[in-house]
XYZ file of C-alpha atoms in Angstrom:
312
model
C -29.147 8.722 16.827
C -26.376 9.255 14.369
C -23.342 10.566 16.022
C -20.830 13.288 14.598
C -17.781 13.892 16.522
C -15.389 16.791 15.961
C -12.007 15.304 16.255
C -9.548 18.207 15.299
C -6.084 17.680 13.709
C -4.953 14.065 12.564
C -1.979 13.137 10.194
C -2.548 14.266 6.711
C 0.245 13.886 4.241
C -0.132 15.288 0.502
C 1.764 13.685 -2.355
C 1.631 15.532 -5.769
C 3.526 14.993 -9.176
C 3.078 12.670 -12.086
C 4.905 10.002 -10.031
C 2.679 10.252 -6.913
C 1.087 6.822 -7.380
C 4.533 5.315 -7.899
C 6.144 6.993 -4.846
C 3.318 5.925 -2.921
C 3.049 2.482 -4.115
C 6.999 1.966 -3.285
C 6.559 2.623 0.460
C 3.092 0.932 1.027
C 1.833 -2.671 1.368
C -1.281 -2.029 -0.394
C -1.297 -1.875 -4.290
C -1.430 1.858 -4.880
C 0.043 1.992 -8.513
C -3.376 2.563 -10.046
C -5.042 4.397 -7.125
C -8.014 6.297 -8.888
C -10.036 9.298 -8.186
C -12.551 8.200 -5.655
C -10.682 5.360 -4.326
C -9.648 4.795 -0.853
C -7.340 1.859 0.434
C -6.155 0.939 4.080
C -2.298 0.390 4.073
C 0.625 -0.032 6.030
C 3.690 2.296 5.294
C 6.688 0.143 5.935
C 10.565 0.732 6.895
C 13.573 -1.296 5.254
C 12.909 -3.939 7.763
C 9.347 -4.494 6.709
C 7.856 -3.078 9.920
C 5.169 -0.750 10.332
C 6.286 2.739 10.091
C 2.551 3.882 9.628
C -0.590 2.882 9.180
C -3.893 4.653 7.795
C -5.725 5.390 4.529
C -4.803 6.216 0.965
C -6.846 8.479 -0.892
C -7.026 9.100 -4.340
C -7.869 12.647 -5.481
C -7.947 14.498 -8.924
C -4.490 16.216 -8.600
C -3.117 14.448 -5.642
C -3.286 11.643 -2.954
C -3.502 11.742 0.499
C -2.445 9.430 3.291
C -4.816 10.000 6.338
C -4.385 8.802 9.855
C -4.130 9.387 13.379
C -1.868 12.330 14.974
C 1.829 12.157 15.462
C 2.413 10.134 11.960
C 3.017 13.048 9.671
C 6.077 14.466 11.151
C 7.846 11.163 10.606
C 6.423 9.857 7.247
C 7.017 13.163 5.316
C 10.953 12.661 5.585
C 10.555 9.064 5.290
C 8.782 9.659 1.924
C 11.298 12.472 0.902
C 14.064 9.975 1.443
C 12.996 7.621 -1.361
C 12.330 10.169 -3.995
C 15.184 10.155 -6.208
C 14.331 11.256 -9.968
C 10.489 10.930 -9.272
C 8.360 13.834 -10.040
C 6.736 14.203 -6.516
C 6.443 16.412 -3.645
C 5.346 15.439 0.082
C 3.802 18.071 2.161
C 2.381 17.998 5.758
C -1.224 19.083 5.385
C -2.292 18.040 9.060
C -2.850 21.591 10.210
C -4.760 22.621 7.103
C -7.937 20.481 7.977
C -10.239 19.654 10.809
C -11.281 16.042 11.257
C -15.017 15.212 11.574
C -16.132 11.575 12.138
C -19.448 10.503 11.229
C -20.547 7.079 13.147
C -22.378 6.125 9.763
C -23.581 7.392 6.301
C -27.003 8.109 7.343
C -26.148 11.575 8.828
C -24.488 13.053 5.588
C -27.594 14.508 4.072
C -27.806 16.409 7.379
C -24.584 18.022 6.858
C -25.265 20.590 4.261
C -22.983 19.676 1.579
C -23.483 18.516 -1.781
C -23.728 14.838 -2.172
C -23.244 12.832 -5.506
C -26.053 10.376 -6.281
C -25.704 6.960 -4.210
C -24.189 4.627 -3.869
C -21.394 7.040 -2.765
C -17.347 6.403 -3.908
C -14.883 5.655 -1.196
C -13.758 9.029 -1.231
C -15.030 12.260 -3.022
C -14.383 15.845 -2.624
C -17.184 18.883 -2.169
C -17.452 22.120 -0.243
C -18.210 22.664 3.192
C -19.076 26.394 4.463
C -17.578 27.370 1.244
C -14.295 25.752 1.692
C -12.987 22.642 0.010
C -13.890 19.193 1.820
C -13.127 15.546 1.478
C -15.523 12.854 2.614
C -13.715 9.318 2.870
C -14.973 5.883 3.825
C -13.070 5.121 7.080
C -13.749 2.044 9.444
C -12.735 3.869 12.483
C -16.278 3.641 14.124
C -17.696 0.950 11.972
C -18.101 -0.543 8.537
C -20.055 2.661 7.101
C -18.347 5.377 9.188
C -16.936 8.379 7.143
C -14.387 11.142 7.800
C -14.701 14.367 6.635
C -11.654 16.413 6.103
C -12.631 20.006 6.043
C -10.877 23.255 5.829
C -13.688 24.591 7.992
C -13.450 24.128 11.587
C -16.803 24.815 12.275
C -20.362 23.467 11.442
C -21.758 25.396 8.428
C -25.001 27.223 8.864
C -26.633 25.218 6.161
C -26.325 22.008 8.152
C -29.413 20.658 9.975
C -29.690 22.889 13.077
C -30.214 19.848 15.389
C -26.602 18.860 14.600
C -25.252 21.550 16.618
C -27.154 19.975 19.683
C -25.938 16.404 18.587
C -22.273 17.363 18.040
C -19.997 15.546 20.262
C -16.696 17.144 20.829
C -13.629 14.890 21.162
C -10.184 14.719 19.744
C -7.914 11.975 18.508
C -6.006 11.906 21.833
C -9.091 11.524 24.108
C -11.902 9.579 22.409
C -13.202 7.689 25.401
C -16.859 8.361 24.005
C -16.068 6.485 20.821
C -13.457 4.077 21.699
C -15.841 1.163 22.085
C -16.955 1.693 18.526
C -13.329 1.751 17.249
C -12.130 -1.284 19.184
C -15.458 -3.239 18.120
C -14.701 -2.444 14.436
C -11.142 -3.782 15.085
C -9.318 -0.621 13.963
C -5.929 -0.425 15.075
C -4.544 2.971 16.622
C -0.660 3.748 15.566
C 1.189 4.630 18.743
C -1.165 2.293 21.032
C -1.835 -0.951 19.310
C 1.004 -1.012 16.883
C 4.183 0.906 16.429
C 7.234 0.703 14.445
C 8.424 -2.763 16.059
C 5.294 -4.656 14.769
C 5.423 -6.567 11.457
C 2.168 -5.764 9.123
C 0.708 -9.416 9.350
C 0.649 -9.275 13.122
C -2.230 -6.847 12.869
C -4.643 -9.387 11.202
C -5.392 -7.080 8.455
C -3.927 -9.021 5.595
C -7.024 -9.048 3.092
C -7.758 -5.128 3.888
C -4.275 -3.522 3.953
C -1.630 -6.052 2.428
C -1.348 -6.947 -1.247
C 0.835 -10.182 -1.697
C 0.595 -9.697 -5.506
C 2.277 -6.431 -6.179
C 5.831 -5.787 -7.202
C 8.647 -4.657 -4.745
C 8.148 -2.174 -2.280
C 10.325 -1.063 0.755
C 10.476 -4.210 3.418
C 8.420 -6.439 0.858
C 11.058 -9.201 1.146
C 10.247 -9.615 4.998
C 6.450 -9.198 4.664
C 6.783 -12.172 1.771
C 8.737 -14.187 3.942
C 6.028 -14.102 6.830
C 3.580 -14.723 4.236
C 5.390 -18.068 3.043
C 5.927 -19.146 6.606
C 2.043 -18.934 7.005
C 2.230 -17.687 10.553
C 3.280 -15.114 12.920
C 4.292 -15.524 16.508
C 1.912 -13.101 17.981
C -1.268 -11.393 16.637
C -3.620 -8.539 17.497
C -7.153 -10.072 18.823
C -10.268 -8.581 19.833
C -11.309 -9.354 23.356
C -14.423 -9.698 25.245
C -13.504 -8.617 28.724
C -15.707 -9.347 32.106
C -15.309 -8.577 35.603
C -15.900 -5.660 38.320
C -14.208 -2.507 38.245
C -11.954 -0.819 35.869
C -8.511 -1.592 34.461
C -5.619 0.859 34.842
C -3.877 0.908 31.582
C -0.867 2.455 32.990
C -0.089 -0.320 35.205
C 1.591 -2.692 33.114
C 0.816 -5.699 35.522
C -2.915 -5.129 34.992
C -2.511 -5.471 31.009
C -1.024 -8.569 31.102
C -3.012 -11.607 29.720
C -2.295 -15.126 31.131
C -3.158 -18.652 30.542
C -2.503 -20.712 33.675
C 0.770 -19.575 34.982
C 2.055 -18.372 31.587
C 2.068 -14.762 30.214
C 0.687 -15.233 26.752
C -0.044 -11.444 25.664
C -0.698 -7.930 26.520
C -3.860 -5.848 26.489
C -3.622 -2.455 24.450
C -6.866 -0.784 24.087
C -9.797 -1.401 26.422
C -13.245 0.466 26.641
C -16.021 -0.256 29.017
C -19.332 -1.361 27.357
C -21.733 -1.708 30.725
C -21.035 -2.611 34.296
C -19.067 -5.832 34.303
C -18.361 -5.703 30.461
C -15.850 -4.339 28.130
C -14.214 -4.707 24.953
C -10.493 -4.494 23.895
C -7.662 -5.092 21.563
C -4.530 -7.007 22.537
C -1.585 -9.257 21.424
C -1.706 -12.658 22.123
C 0.822 -15.815 21.275
C 0.088 -18.105 18.155
C -0.975 -20.828 20.657
C -3.921 -18.768 21.925
C -5.408 -17.154 18.658
C -8.407 -19.095 18.735
C -11.949 -17.436 19.015
C -13.313 -18.794 22.398
C -9.929 -18.889 24.247
C -10.174 -17.819 27.791
C -7.611 -15.877 29.548
C -6.918 -14.095 32.701
C -6.284 -10.362 32.766
C -4.281 -8.517 35.195
C -4.548 -9.220 39.157
C -8.156 -8.049 39.965
C -10.065 -11.126 38.572
C -10.742 -10.108 34.976
C -11.384 -12.454 32.278
C -10.812 -11.995 28.472
C -12.198 -14.168 25.865
C -10.772 -14.038 22.360
C -13.678 -12.848 19.864
C -13.673 -13.504 16.129
C -12.737 -10.136 14.254
C -16.044 -9.448 12.670
């Protein structure tokens, strides 16, 4: 069964004006100078020290761009963007409360939503109408390589959708997502505020190929990002972990999230989701000496083991 979750409110920042691409590009690790209608690109938003001030999706729409991500970022990002607008023609608006976010686990569910779809293959993002109100469909790998976010001004399923969807709809929200957390972790999508914050550097998230351009011009914090690239290594990195052991892991107890090799502490678990009795998947940081897939570590004090997995 394809899954559809009603998530509620996320972080949605709108950027308007003829200089919107320039302003967006000046604060992002991704090359957004030519962000076109229908394109969606993952990016970090950096501060002056090159640290991750935000992380999400940049979306090109006909009259404006959107930055879409998890809750709690918009109220920080709007003044951050505004601060660096000098003479540019651009306005920044927090549009988070205007949209309800829905997450489709894969694209097979889209024809059942009762919306007009363009001819396949579908672009990264496109605008349509749902319940008579504007809606944006965006490719977003939050729950898998073909999962889609629907940003809808309507908070309810339309009457035109497949009636069985009402029975299949999974109510969730962006702060309590246990029913799709395993999909997110398996897809290696980091969650801002849990897996990263403004103390991290972009390369520590191991998303260089999808979220960082090393060929674009200057942007805020670019010198630090370029220096780390020149060094060719970071001291810690986010990895996916296969976890085994009886019982659950209390993520609120710091000692239970520590990763060890021998007597040495080498990392920390950040996200965790059970898969079956005795098996779980997680995201955590480990030191450079333990990046290699197949590396086995001890987790916590209750006999759990964690093995570093390949990203894909």
